[in-house]
Amino acid sequence: MIFETIISSIDISGNVHVTPFGIQLQDDLVVISPYKPSATLNNILATQQAVMNLTDDVRVFAGALTRRQAWTLVPTQKILGFRLLETLVHKELKLVEVIEDAQRPQLLMEVVHEEQHHPFSGFNRSQAAVIELAVLASRLHMLPKEKVLSELSYLKIAIDKTAGERELLAWSWLTEKIENFYAEQSGENFA
């Protein structure tokens, strides 16, 4: 099972990188499998640590992919790093093992500190739709255009029926990213 999270990591100079990330759980470990090359991979290998943020604010997912900072960061407690201020839960992680792979190594991370900040009320359909569109938007270079546009059309049903202000903003950022990607690829207008 894959859980959609926000991973924050720092490089050796202390610069923060925030990105959506699907993680897996294996026994008591968090498994992060970034594609090569990746800032997240480089940062974790260099510092041996990262932070997993669990949030229901889909603007963070969309903002990280579209270079719009929709969050505030605060320092972590047990590791050198930063977490989202407005996160439901954050988990501070320490690297314990690397399973090498030419395309996607597995980084096995131990939770060294966990804190709940806000209760989780559940996702509405538009939040799930934004997260799914964020996954698609992060893979535009790998997926056929027809698949992306077909899924976008289906996901928009949930946006039209259940979105609030946050979800509408996140959706607009992602659809703009997709539109710009295809416009650059073919010189045509987004359909």
Tab-separated table of C-alpha atoms in Angstrom:
chain	number	residue	atom	x	y	z
A	1	MET	CA	0.000	0.000	0.000
A	2	ILE	CA	1.260	3.494	-0.875
A	3	PHE	CA	0.478	6.528	1.300
A	4	GLU	CA	0.653	10.037	-0.157
A	5	THR	CA	2.751	12.312	2.049
A	6	ILE	CA	4.909	15.403	1.899
A	7	ILE	CA	8.615	14.750	2.423
A	8	SER	CA	10.854	17.588	3.540
A	9	SER	CA	14.601	17.116	3.401
A	10	ILE	CA	17.650	19.352	3.563
A	11	ASP	CA	20.884	19.360	1.621
A	12	ILE	CA	24.291	19.646	3.283
A	13	SER	CA	24.018	23.454	3.144
A	14	GLY	CA	20.684	23.395	4.996
A	15	ASN	CA	18.488	24.267	1.985
A	16	VAL	CA	15.035	22.715	2.327
A	17	HIS	CA	13.347	20.658	-0.391
A	18	VAL	CA	9.609	19.930	-0.017
A	19	THR	CA	7.897	17.440	-2.312
A	20	PRO	CA	4.873	15.126	-2.484
A	21	PHE	CA	5.913	11.523	-2.036
A	22	GLY	CA	4.177	8.164	-2.024
A	23	ILE	CA	5.735	6.073	0.741
A	24	GLN	CA	5.319	2.507	1.914
A	25	LEU	CA	5.494	1.023	5.389
A	26	GLN	CA	7.581	-2.077	6.004
A	27	ASP	CA	7.413	-3.368	9.562
A	28	ASP	CA	8.312	-0.281	11.628
A	29	LEU	CA	10.167	1.461	8.785
A	30	VAL	CA	9.118	4.093	6.259
A	31	VAL	CA	10.247	3.196	2.719
A	32	ILE	CA	10.938	6.082	0.343
A	33	SER	CA	11.788	5.130	-3.262
A	34	PRO	CA	12.807	8.246	-5.221
A	35	TYR	CA	13.614	8.128	-8.908
A	36	LYS	CA	17.189	8.906	-9.939
A	37	PRO	CA	18.140	11.740	-10.194
A	38	SER	CA	16.253	13.366	-7.343
A	39	ALA	CA	16.849	16.155	-4.830
A	40	THR	CA	15.118	14.032	-2.190
A	41	LEU	CA	17.452	11.104	-2.880
A	42	ASN	CA	20.551	13.313	-2.833
A	43	ASN	CA	19.473	15.049	0.372
A	44	ILE	CA	18.665	11.881	2.291
A	45	LEU	CA	21.868	10.165	1.224
A	46	ALA	CA	23.889	13.253	2.237
A	47	THR	CA	22.216	13.968	5.602
A	48	GLN	CA	20.771	10.525	6.486
A	49	GLN	CA	17.444	12.114	7.498
A	50	ALA	CA	14.098	13.481	6.324
A	51	VAL	CA	10.675	14.466	7.629
A	52	MET	CA	7.385	12.884	6.602
A	53	ASN	CA	4.465	15.317	6.872
A	54	LEU	CA	0.879	14.056	6.799
A	55	THR	CA	-1.427	16.841	5.670
A	56	ASP	CA	-4.929	17.268	4.331
A	57	ASP	CA	-4.087	20.652	2.776
A	58	VAL	CA	-3.852	19.729	-0.897
A	59	ARG	CA	-2.378	23.127	-1.719
A	60	VAL	CA	0.913	21.759	-0.383
A	61	PHE	CA	0.866	18.891	-2.909
A	62	ALA	CA	-0.002	21.230	-5.781
A	63	GLY	CA	2.294	24.033	-4.609
A	64	ALA	CA	5.331	21.780	-4.378
A	65	LEU	CA	4.794	20.582	-7.960
A	66	THR	CA	4.115	24.046	-9.374
A	67	ARG	CA	6.748	25.975	-7.410
A	68	ARG	CA	4.192	27.907	-5.360
A	69	GLN	CA	5.045	27.823	-1.682
A	70	ALA	CA	1.761	27.130	0.086
A	71	TRP	CA	3.283	26.356	3.472
A	72	THR	CA	5.345	27.574	6.394
A	73	LEU	CA	8.214	25.509	7.786
A	74	VAL	CA	9.396	25.174	11.375
A	75	PRO	CA	12.440	23.327	12.789
A	76	THR	CA	12.136	19.699	13.837
A	77	GLN	CA	12.777	18.375	17.353
A	78	LYS	CA	15.093	15.348	17.121
A	79	ILE	CA	16.805	15.709	13.742
A	80	LEU	CA	18.241	18.641	11.836
A	81	GLY	CA	15.421	19.518	9.461
A	82	PHE	CA	12.079	21.223	8.981
A	83	ARG	CA	8.438	20.194	9.074
A	84	LEU	CA	5.273	21.838	7.836
A	85	LEU	CA	3.794	24.167	10.438
A	86	GLU	CA	0.220	23.253	9.459
A	87	THR	CA	0.590	19.483	9.259
A	88	LEU	CA	-1.630	16.939	10.947
A	89	VAL	CA	1.275	14.689	11.942
A	90	HIS	CA	4.977	14.804	11.299
A	91	LYS	CA	7.490	11.991	11.620
A	92	GLU	CA	11.205	12.649	11.843
A	93	LEU	CA	13.112	9.941	9.986
A	94	LYS	CA	16.655	8.561	10.093
A	95	LEU	CA	18.134	6.487	7.259
A	96	VAL	CA	18.946	2.931	8.337
A	97	GLU	CA	19.412	1.105	5.034
A	98	VAL	CA	19.681	1.714	1.290
A	99	ILE	CA	18.603	-0.970	-1.142
A	100	GLU	CA	20.283	0.015	-4.390
A	101	ASP	CA	18.445	0.068	-7.705
A	102	ALA	CA	19.476	1.643	-11.011
A	103	GLN	CA	16.198	3.580	-11.292
A	104	ARG	CA	14.558	3.752	-7.819
A	105	PRO	CA	16.606	2.827	-4.770
A	106	GLN	CA	14.692	2.081	-1.588
A	107	LEU	CA	15.557	4.203	1.428
A	108	LEU	CA	14.515	2.485	4.655
A	109	MET	CA	13.906	5.105	7.321
A	110	GLU	CA	13.375	4.699	11.062
A	111	VAL	CA	10.916	6.997	12.856
A	112	VAL	CA	12.904	8.727	15.624
A	113	HIS	CA	10.202	11.212	16.612
A	114	GLU	CA	6.490	11.539	15.850
A	115	GLU	CA	4.060	14.250	16.819
A	116	GLN	CA	0.354	14.813	16.144
A	117	HIS	CA	-0.554	18.472	15.695
A	118	HIS	CA	-4.178	18.428	14.480
A	119	PRO	CA	-6.905	15.778	14.249
A	120	PHE	CA	-7.649	14.200	10.876
A	121	SER	CA	-11.254	14.760	9.797
A	122	GLY	CA	-11.028	12.687	6.615
A	123	PHE	CA	-10.634	13.543	2.953
A	124	ASN	CA	-13.441	14.767	0.775
A	125	ARG	CA	-13.613	13.658	-2.846
A	126	SER	CA	-12.057	16.859	-4.189
A	127	GLN	CA	-8.984	16.442	-1.955
A	128	ALA	CA	-8.498	12.927	-3.294
A	129	ALA	CA	-8.975	14.240	-6.854
A	130	VAL	CA	-6.313	16.931	-6.354
A	131	ILE	CA	-3.849	14.390	-4.964
A	132	GLU	CA	-4.502	12.079	-7.906
A	133	LEU	CA	-4.037	14.948	-10.365
A	134	ALA	CA	-0.789	15.872	-8.561
A	135	VAL	CA	0.493	12.344	-9.174
A	136	LEU	CA	-0.424	12.659	-12.861
A	137	ALA	CA	1.157	16.129	-13.091
A	138	SER	CA	4.387	14.782	-11.636
A	139	ARG	CA	4.550	12.172	-14.411
A	140	LEU	CA	3.556	14.149	-17.502
A	141	HIS	CA	6.807	13.193	-19.238
A	142	MET	CA	6.034	9.476	-18.659
A	143	LEU	CA	2.305	9.243	-19.449
A	144	PRO	CA	0.374	9.489	-22.730
A	145	LYS	CA	-1.442	12.810	-23.110
A	146	GLU	CA	-4.764	11.041	-23.758
A	147	LYS	CA	-4.553	9.204	-20.415
A	148	VAL	CA	-3.778	12.418	-18.506
A	149	LEU	CA	-6.608	14.368	-20.158
A	150	SER	CA	-9.087	11.513	-19.721
A	151	GLU	CA	-8.293	11.161	-16.021
A	152	LEU	CA	-8.324	14.946	-15.536
A	153	SER	CA	-11.821	15.045	-17.021
A	154	TYR	CA	-13.023	12.301	-14.683
A	155	LEU	CA	-11.380	13.833	-11.584
A	156	LYS	CA	-12.961	17.210	-12.362
A	157	ILE	CA	-16.369	15.710	-11.490
A	158	ALA	CA	-15.314	15.505	-7.834
A	159	ILE	CA	-13.893	19.039	-7.975
A	160	ASP	CA	-17.140	20.418	-9.389
A	161	LYS	CA	-19.224	18.650	-6.727
A	162	THR	CA	-17.178	18.920	-3.522
A	163	ALA	CA	-14.275	21.396	-3.764
A	164	GLY	CA	-13.720	24.188	-1.306
A	165	GLU	CA	-11.456	27.215	-1.755
A	166	ARG	CA	-8.209	25.314	-1.020
A	167	GLU	CA	-9.031	22.509	-3.425
A	168	LEU	CA	-10.058	24.903	-6.209
A	169	LEU	CA	-6.774	26.797	-5.862
A	170	ALA	CA	-4.685	23.621	-5.861
A	171	TRP	CA	-6.644	22.294	-8.866
A	172	SER	CA	-6.039	25.528	-10.816
A	173	TRP	CA	-2.280	25.341	-10.151
A	174	LEU	CA	-2.096	21.755	-11.390
A	175	THR	CA	-4.246	22.269	-14.484
A	176	GLU	CA	-2.111	25.293	-15.379
A	177	LYS	CA	1.016	23.124	-15.054
A	178	ILE	CA	-0.512	20.484	-17.331
A	179	GLU	CA	-1.673	23.115	-19.831
A	180	ASN	CA	1.787	24.686	-19.956
A	181	PHE	CA	3.480	21.312	-20.355
A	182	TYR	CA	1.377	20.354	-23.377
A	183	ALA	CA	1.584	23.848	-24.883
A	184	GLU	CA	5.392	23.652	-24.738
A	185	GLN	CA	5.353	20.126	-26.189
A	186	SER	CA	3.200	20.862	-29.202
A	187	GLY	CA	2.601	24.574	-29.482
A	188	GLU	CA	-1.162	23.964	-29.267
A	189	ASN	CA	-3.725	25.175	-26.777
A	190	PHE	CA	-4.857	22.969	-23.916
A	191	ALA	CA	-8.043	21.038	-24.630
